[in-house]
Short mmCIF file of C-alpha atoms and ligand atoms in Angstrom, two decimals:
data_model
loop_
_atom_site.label_atom_id
_atom_site.label_comp_id
_atom_site.label_asym_id
_atom_site.label_seq_id
_atom_site.Cartn_x
_atom_site.Cartn_y
_atom_site.Cartn_z
CA MET T 1 1.36 -4.54 -10.55
CA PHE T 2 5.40 -3.87 -10.73
CA LYS T 3 5.49 -2.02 -13.44
CA SER T 4 7.52 0.93 -12.74
CA VAL T 5 9.75 3.72 -14.95
CA VAL T 6 12.40 0.92 -14.37
CA CYS T 7 10.72 -1.25 -16.77
CA GLU T 8 10.49 1.60 -19.57
CA LEU T 9 13.91 2.73 -19.01
CA LEU T 10 15.55 -0.83 -19.31
CA GLY T 11 12.97 -2.14 -22.02
CA ILE T 12 12.43 -5.53 -19.61
CA LYS T 13 9.04 -6.78 -17.89
CA TYR T 14 10.13 -7.43 -14.54
CA PRO T 15 11.78 -4.52 -12.57
CA LEU T 16 15.01 -6.53 -11.56
CA ILE T 17 18.38 -6.82 -12.02
CA GLN T 18 20.28 -9.45 -11.71
CA GLY T 19 23.11 -9.01 -9.57
CA GLY T 20 26.71 -8.67 -11.38
CA MET T 21 28.55 -11.36 -9.65
CA ALA T 22 32.40 -11.62 -10.29
CA TRP T 23 33.46 -15.35 -12.01
CA ILE T 24 29.83 -15.87 -11.72
CA SER T 25 27.29 -13.55 -13.77
CA ASP T 26 28.39 -15.17 -17.27
CA ALA T 27 26.48 -14.98 -20.50
CA GLU T 28 24.31 -17.85 -19.51
CA LEU T 29 22.85 -16.97 -16.34
CA ALA T 30 22.70 -13.39 -17.84
CA SER T 31 21.00 -14.29 -20.91
CA SER T 32 18.76 -16.83 -19.18
CA VAL T 33 17.52 -14.06 -16.81
CA SER T 34 17.24 -11.86 -19.76
CA ASN T 35 15.19 -14.52 -21.62
CA ALA T 36 12.79 -14.36 -18.67
CA GLY T 37 12.02 -11.26 -18.50
CA ALA T 38 14.20 -9.63 -15.98
CA LEU T 39 17.52 -7.76 -16.66
CA GLY T 40 20.55 -10.60 -17.20
CA VAL T 41 23.85 -8.81 -16.56
CA ILE T 42 27.44 -9.91 -17.13
CA ALA T 43 29.86 -9.39 -14.45
CA ALA T 44 33.46 -8.66 -15.96
CA GLY T 45 34.73 -8.55 -12.16
CA ASN T 46 38.64 -9.13 -12.47
CA ALA T 47 38.50 -10.93 -15.58
CA PRO T 48 40.65 -9.95 -18.43
CA GLY T 49 39.40 -8.05 -21.38
CA GLU T 50 39.19 -11.10 -23.74
CA TRP T 51 36.76 -13.04 -21.74
CA VAL T 52 34.32 -9.69 -21.31
CA ARG T 53 34.13 -9.78 -24.90
CA LYS T 54 33.41 -13.20 -25.45
CA GLU T 55 30.75 -13.36 -22.81
CA ILE T 56 28.98 -10.48 -24.58
CA HIS T 57 29.33 -12.08 -27.90
CA LYS T 58 27.85 -15.10 -26.51
CA ALA T 59 25.08 -13.26 -24.94
CA LYS T 60 24.12 -11.67 -28.03
CA LYS T 61 23.58 -15.15 -29.37
CA LEU T 62 21.55 -16.33 -26.59
CA THR T 63 18.90 -13.68 -26.24
CA LYS T 64 17.46 -10.82 -28.40
CA LYS T 65 16.31 -9.03 -25.17
CA PRO T 66 18.38 -6.16 -23.24
CA PHE T 67 21.40 -7.43 -21.19
CA GLY T 68 23.58 -5.15 -19.10
CA LEU T 69 27.44 -5.60 -18.23
CA ASN T 70 29.23 -5.03 -14.72
CA ILE T 71 32.23 -3.48 -14.29
CA MET T 72 34.01 -3.87 -10.70
CA LEU T 73 35.57 -0.35 -10.19
CA LEU T 74 38.55 -1.87 -8.36
CA ASN T 75 39.83 -4.00 -11.13
CA SER T 76 43.01 -2.56 -12.31
CA ASN T 77 41.77 -2.78 -15.94
CA ALA T 78 38.49 -1.05 -15.27
CA ASN T 79 39.49 1.72 -17.89
CA GLU T 80 40.11 -1.02 -20.39
CA ILE T 81 36.31 -2.34 -19.74
CA ALA T 82 35.02 0.67 -19.68
CA ARG T 83 35.94 0.86 -23.35
CA ILE T 84 35.05 -2.39 -24.36
CA ALA T 85 31.43 -1.57 -22.90
CA VAL T 86 31.37 1.15 -25.91
CA GLU T 87 32.94 -0.88 -28.50
CA GLU T 88 31.08 -3.96 -27.84
CA GLU T 89 27.58 -1.60 -28.04
CA ILE T 90 26.40 -2.43 -24.57
CA LYS T 91 23.39 -0.64 -23.63
CA ILE T 92 23.49 -0.70 -20.28
CA VAL T 93 26.15 -0.58 -17.43
CA ILE T 94 25.85 -1.15 -13.60
CA THR T 95 28.76 -0.13 -11.82
CA GLY T 96 30.42 -1.13 -8.26
CA ALA T 97 32.97 -0.62 -5.72
CA GLY T 98 33.63 3.03 -6.40
CA ASN T 99 32.91 6.15 -8.25
CA PRO T 100 32.44 5.55 -11.69
CA GLY T 101 32.43 9.35 -12.56
CA LYS T 102 35.07 9.46 -15.00
CA TYR T 103 33.47 7.49 -17.25
CA ILE T 104 30.04 8.41 -17.72
CA LYS T 105 30.37 11.63 -20.16
CA MET T 106 32.03 8.59 -22.61
CA TRP T 107 28.94 6.09 -21.89
CA LYS T 108 26.19 8.69 -22.09
CA GLU T 109 27.87 9.80 -25.34
CA ASN T 110 27.23 6.40 -26.53
CA ASN T 111 23.94 6.51 -25.39
CA ILE T 112 24.55 3.60 -22.97
CA LEU T 113 22.38 3.84 -19.68
CA VAL T 114 24.33 4.15 -16.49
CA LEU T 115 23.39 2.48 -13.15
CA PRO T 116 25.79 2.77 -10.46
CA VAL T 117 25.68 0.82 -7.38
CA ILE T 118 26.01 3.58 -4.13
CA PRO T 119 26.01 2.42 -0.95
CA SER T 120 25.73 6.31 0.61
CA VAL T 121 22.84 9.20 -0.13
CA ALA T 122 26.06 11.55 -0.87
CA LEU T 123 27.05 9.36 -3.80
CA ALA T 124 23.78 8.93 -5.06
CA ILE T 125 23.56 12.68 -5.11
CA ARG T 126 26.77 13.06 -7.19
CA MET T 127 25.55 10.11 -9.51
CA GLU T 128 22.53 12.22 -10.24
CA ARG T 129 24.09 15.29 -10.63
CA ASP T 130 26.80 13.49 -13.16
CA GLY T 131 23.88 12.34 -15.17
CA VAL T 132 23.46 9.01 -14.83
CA ASP T 133 19.77 7.15 -15.29
CA ALA T 134 19.44 5.57 -12.04
CA VAL T 135 21.12 4.19 -8.87
CA ILE T 136 21.28 1.11 -7.12
CA ALA T 137 20.95 1.77 -3.19
CA GLU T 138 22.48 -1.63 -2.00
CA GLY T 139 22.63 -2.40 1.93
CA GLY T 140 25.17 -4.19 3.67
CA GLU T 141 23.48 -7.56 3.60
CA ALA T 142 24.56 -8.21 0.31
CA GLY T 143 27.12 -10.51 -0.44
CA GLY T 144 30.55 -9.63 -1.76
CA HIS T 145 31.84 -5.82 -1.52
CA VAL T 146 29.61 -4.06 0.62
CA GLY T 147 28.92 -0.62 2.19
CA GLU T 148 27.93 0.08 5.80
CA LEU T 149 24.27 0.91 5.69
CA THR T 150 21.45 -1.23 5.95
CA THR T 151 18.69 -1.75 2.93
CA MET T 152 16.12 -0.69 5.29
CA SER T 153 17.67 2.66 6.30
CA LEU T 154 19.35 3.17 3.00
CA VAL T 155 16.66 3.10 0.32
CA PRO T 156 14.19 5.30 1.95
CA GLN T 157 16.88 8.22 2.74
CA VAL T 158 18.05 7.93 -1.19
CA VAL T 159 14.42 8.06 -2.47
CA ASP T 160 14.39 11.34 -0.54
CA ALA T 161 17.43 12.12 -1.61
CA ILE T 162 17.26 12.34 -5.71
CA LYS T 163 14.75 12.58 -8.36
CA ILE T 164 15.91 9.49 -10.84
CA PRO T 165 14.78 6.09 -10.17
CA VAL T 166 16.23 4.05 -6.97
CA LEU T 167 16.25 0.28 -7.09
CA ALA T 168 17.17 -1.57 -3.80
CA ALA T 169 19.66 -4.17 -3.36
CA GLY T 170 21.12 -6.28 -0.24
CA GLY T 171 18.95 -9.02 1.55
CA ILE T 172 16.50 -9.21 -1.41
CA ALA T 173 16.00 -12.96 -2.27
CA ASP T 174 11.92 -13.76 -2.01
CA GLY T 175 8.81 -11.97 -2.35
CA ARG T 176 8.78 -10.58 0.85
CA GLY T 177 12.09 -8.90 0.58
CA LEU T 178 10.87 -7.73 -2.99
CA ALA T 179 7.42 -6.37 -1.40
CA ALA T 180 9.36 -4.26 1.58
CA ALA T 181 11.71 -2.89 -0.96
CA TRP T 182 8.88 -1.46 -3.09
CA MET T 183 7.59 0.08 0.05
CA LEU T 184 10.53 1.95 0.72
CA GLY T 185 10.43 3.63 -2.70
CA ALA T 186 12.61 1.65 -4.53
CA SER T 187 11.19 1.34 -8.29
CA GLY T 188 13.07 -2.01 -8.88
CA PHE T 189 15.38 -4.43 -7.58
CA GLN T 190 18.75 -6.02 -7.65
CA MET T 191 18.92 -9.82 -6.56
CA GLY T 192 22.08 -11.83 -6.77
CA THR T 193 22.41 -14.57 -4.12
CA ARG T 194 18.91 -16.05 -5.09
CA PHE T 195 20.67 -16.80 -8.65
CA LEU T 196 23.81 -18.63 -6.73
CA VAL T 197 21.58 -21.70 -7.27
CA ALA T 198 19.35 -21.13 -10.44
CA TYR T 199 20.12 -24.32 -12.51
CA GLU T 200 21.47 -21.54 -15.24
CA CYS T 201 24.32 -20.57 -12.66
CA ASN T 202 27.95 -22.64 -13.85
CA ILE T 203 29.37 -22.20 -10.20
CA HIS T 204 30.92 -25.11 -8.40
CA LYS T 205 28.26 -27.70 -7.17
CA ASN T 206 30.02 -27.43 -3.73
CA TYR T 207 29.72 -23.51 -3.81
CA LYS T 208 25.79 -24.18 -4.54
CA GLN T 209 25.07 -26.81 -1.76
CA LYS T 210 27.11 -23.99 0.82
CA ILE T 211 24.21 -21.45 -0.18
CA LEU T 212 21.50 -23.98 -0.22
CA ALA T 213 23.04 -25.33 3.77
CA ALA T 214 23.59 -21.39 5.10
CA ARG T 215 21.53 -20.20 7.87
CA ASP T 216 20.63 -16.52 8.89
CA THR T 217 24.03 -16.26 10.67
CA SER T 218 25.97 -17.87 8.24
CA THR T 219 27.92 -15.17 6.58
CA ILE T 220 30.79 -12.63 8.13
CA VAL T 221 32.00 -9.38 7.06
CA THR T 222 35.92 -9.74 6.26
CA GLY T 223 38.59 -7.33 5.44
CA ARG T 224 37.01 -3.85 7.03
CA PRO T 225 40.93 -2.73 7.80
CA THR T 226 41.41 -2.88 4.07
CA GLY T 227 38.77 -0.27 3.01
CA HIS T 228 37.30 -2.96 0.92
CA PRO T 229 34.93 -5.02 3.32
CA VAL T 230 33.70 -8.50 1.61
CA ARG T 231 30.75 -10.84 3.00
CA ILE T 232 32.05 -14.10 2.58
CA ILE T 233 30.22 -17.53 3.96
CA LYS T 234 32.13 -18.31 7.09
CA ASN T 235 34.96 -20.88 6.48
CA ARG T 236 38.27 -21.28 7.34
CA LEU T 237 39.38 -18.46 4.92
CA ALA T 238 37.28 -16.41 6.94
CA ARG T 239 38.61 -17.39 10.27
CA ASP T 240 41.82 -16.45 8.95
CA PHE T 241 40.88 -13.10 7.91
CA GLN T 242 39.64 -12.59 11.12
CA GLU T 243 42.97 -13.77 12.35
CA LEU T 244 44.90 -10.90 10.19
CA GLU T 245 42.33 -8.53 11.70
CA LYS T 246 43.13 -9.40 15.28
CA ARG T 247 46.81 -8.55 14.82
CA LYS T 248 46.52 -6.26 12.77
CA ALA T 249 48.14 -7.39 9.98
CA THR T 250 49.50 -5.06 6.99
CA LEU T 251 47.82 -4.55 3.72
CA GLU T 252 50.23 -7.13 1.95
CA GLU T 253 49.20 -10.05 3.84
CA TYR T 254 45.12 -9.37 3.51
CA GLU T 255 45.85 -8.91 -0.19
CA GLU T 256 48.06 -12.40 -0.05
CA LEU T 257 45.70 -14.41 1.68
CA GLY T 258 42.44 -13.00 -0.73
CA GLU T 259 44.36 -13.53 -3.86
CA GLY T 260 42.82 -15.70 -6.20
CA THR T 261 40.02 -16.72 -3.60
CA LEU T 262 37.03 -16.34 -5.29
CA TYR T 263 38.24 -17.96 -8.66
CA ARG T 264 38.86 -21.14 -5.94
CA ALA T 265 35.45 -20.94 -4.69
CA VAL T 266 33.64 -20.48 -7.71
CA ARG T 267 35.84 -22.71 -10.13
CA GLU T 268 37.29 -25.20 -8.17
CA GLY T 269 34.84 -25.97 -5.35
CA ASP T 270 37.61 -25.05 -2.31
CA MET T 271 35.21 -24.58 0.35
CA ASP T 272 37.76 -23.96 3.04
CA TYR T 273 40.50 -21.78 1.23
CA GLY T 274 37.93 -20.25 -0.97
CA SER T 275 35.83 -17.12 -0.95
CA ILE T 276 32.33 -18.06 -0.78
CA MET T 277 30.61 -14.45 -1.96
CA ALA T 278 26.87 -14.75 -0.65
CA GLY T 279 24.64 -12.30 1.14
CA GLN T 280 23.11 -12.52 4.51
CA SER T 281 19.65 -13.67 2.45
CA ALA T 282 21.71 -17.24 1.74
CA GLY T 283 19.71 -18.54 4.73
CA LEU T 284 16.32 -17.96 2.74
CA VAL T 285 17.45 -19.69 -0.38
CA LYS T 286 16.31 -23.22 -0.06
CA LYS T 287 15.97 -24.91 -3.46
CA GLU T 288 17.54 -24.66 -7.11
CA GLN T 289 14.93 -23.65 -9.86
CA SER T 290 15.72 -22.15 -13.50
CA CYS T 291 15.93 -18.56 -13.44
CA LYS T 292 12.29 -18.11 -14.95
CA GLU T 293 11.09 -20.02 -11.98
CA ILE T 294 12.65 -17.85 -9.49
CA ILE T 295 11.87 -14.59 -11.37
CA GLU T 296 7.97 -15.55 -11.57
CA GLU T 297 7.82 -17.23 -8.02
CA ILE T 298 9.33 -13.93 -6.23
CA PHE T 299 6.92 -11.19 -8.51
CA LEU T 300 4.02 -13.40 -7.51
CA GLU T 301 4.70 -14.13 -3.86
CA ALA T 302 5.38 -10.08 -3.81
CA LYS T 303 1.69 -8.97 -5.56
CA LYS T 304 -0.12 -11.72 -3.34
CA ILE T 305 1.36 -10.97 -0.17
CA ILE T 306 0.74 -6.72 -0.83
CA VAL T 307 -3.01 -7.66 -2.09
CA GLU T 308 -3.06 -9.51 1.04
CA LYS T 309 -2.31 -6.90 3.31
CA SER T 310 -4.47 -4.14 1.55
CA LYS T 311 -7.47 -6.00 2.35
CA LEU T 312 -6.60 -5.53 5.88
CA ILE T 313 -7.25 -1.61 5.11
O1 TUI W 401 30.73 -4.43 -6.09
C1 TUI W 401 30.00 -5.15 -5.52
N1 TUI W 401 30.02 -6.38 -4.68
C2 TUI W 401 30.97 -6.74 -5.13
S1 TUI W 401 32.44 -6.75 -6.28
C3 TUI W 401 33.18 -8.07 -5.87
S2 TUI W 401 34.88 -8.34 -6.52
C4 TUI W 401 35.92 -8.59 -5.10
N2 TUI W 401 36.34 -8.88 -5.05
C5 TUI W 401 37.51 -9.05 -3.93
C6 TUI W 401 37.44 -7.58 -3.21
C7 TUI W 401 37.08 -6.70 -3.46
C8 TUI W 401 35.57 -6.63 -4.44
C9 TUI W 401 32.39 -8.94 -5.22
N3 TUI W 401 31.28 -8.32 -5.12
N4 TUI W 401 28.57 -4.06 -5.07
C10 TUI W 401 28.60 -3.36 -5.23
C11 TUI W 401 28.79 -2.06 -4.48
N5 TUI W 401 29.27 -1.02 -4.38
N6 TUI W 401 28.71 -2.11 -2.80
C12 TUI W 401 28.94 -1.32 -2.41
C13 TUI W 401 29.88 -0.63 -3.73
C14 TUI W 401 30.28 1.00 -3.53
C15 TUI W 401 31.23 1.01 -2.19
C16 TUI W 401 31.90 2.82 -2.69
C17 TUI W 401 30.22 1.80 -4.78
C18 TUI W 401 30.71 2.98 -4.73
C19 TUI W 401 31.47 3.43 -3.82
O2 TUI W 401 32.02 4.48 -3.88
C20 TUI W 401 33.36 5.07 -2.92
C21 TUI W 401 33.84 6.13 -3.37
O3 TUI W 401 34.88 6.04 -4.15
O4 TUI W 401 32.69 7.27 -3.26
#
């Protein structure tokens, strides 16, 4: 039912991309998702180039299916990672947290499919003009670095504005979200938060517990005054960020407080002063499963909903 142009474009069975989550989306998670028929993605985040190369090599051993590389454009060595994508013969690049315009020509000359995450119609139109293959319209329900618009408002407006395929992201964690995004006109989906509790996701057990225990109101957007708002699970770090906002702190103070905090949560399991990035959909995530179980379950659930509802017409 969900076969779409995105399946053909990316060479996958299910039109679903696993969110590229910094320090989280490694070769094991990406290859597990790809082996299950969706698109697994390695996230470069702020990691050194050598780590990115190693994960690409590992993923090539772990899967023969397509997988992608997510490049976080706020990274000070984004230029190096952009070149690594070419040198390592990556087939699909996903970008986040910025405008990838200056790299598109190089990637397209090397036959790389380019899918930028975009938070607005204006950037979607620009990206289409620059020759990308599809866009991922991400609403502010998502975890990590977020835009202002919601998925519900953003996706149909982007669908109306451009001709290339649109994938929906932000707030999707089960079949209902998938079906809703499909109805908004999306030809595919990106999902991050639900994969945090996959067996194959190598994050600290404390991080997984936080996701499983999350409720609807468990996340908050921090760092708005810096121009780079980030959605995280509420904790002491989030409260300290709020304090900075109240007293109109300098950018340096935000940087100092935020330095290394994602790594602290993901690898060290520090749930007080670690940055526990997660989307609002964390409240929907109730059990640990394999990537295969997650993917098959959400597509089956989405199909059932659409079939059931269409019987009412
Ligand atoms: O990139 C993400 N999510 C992320 S990146 C990340 S790592 C990080 N760590 C600390 C501080 C900041 C980031 C954690 N989560 N999602 C994709 C996304 N991209 N959401 C929104 C955007 C976006 C925003 C502005 C894309 C383009 C954009 O363009 C602005 C411009 O330059 O036109």
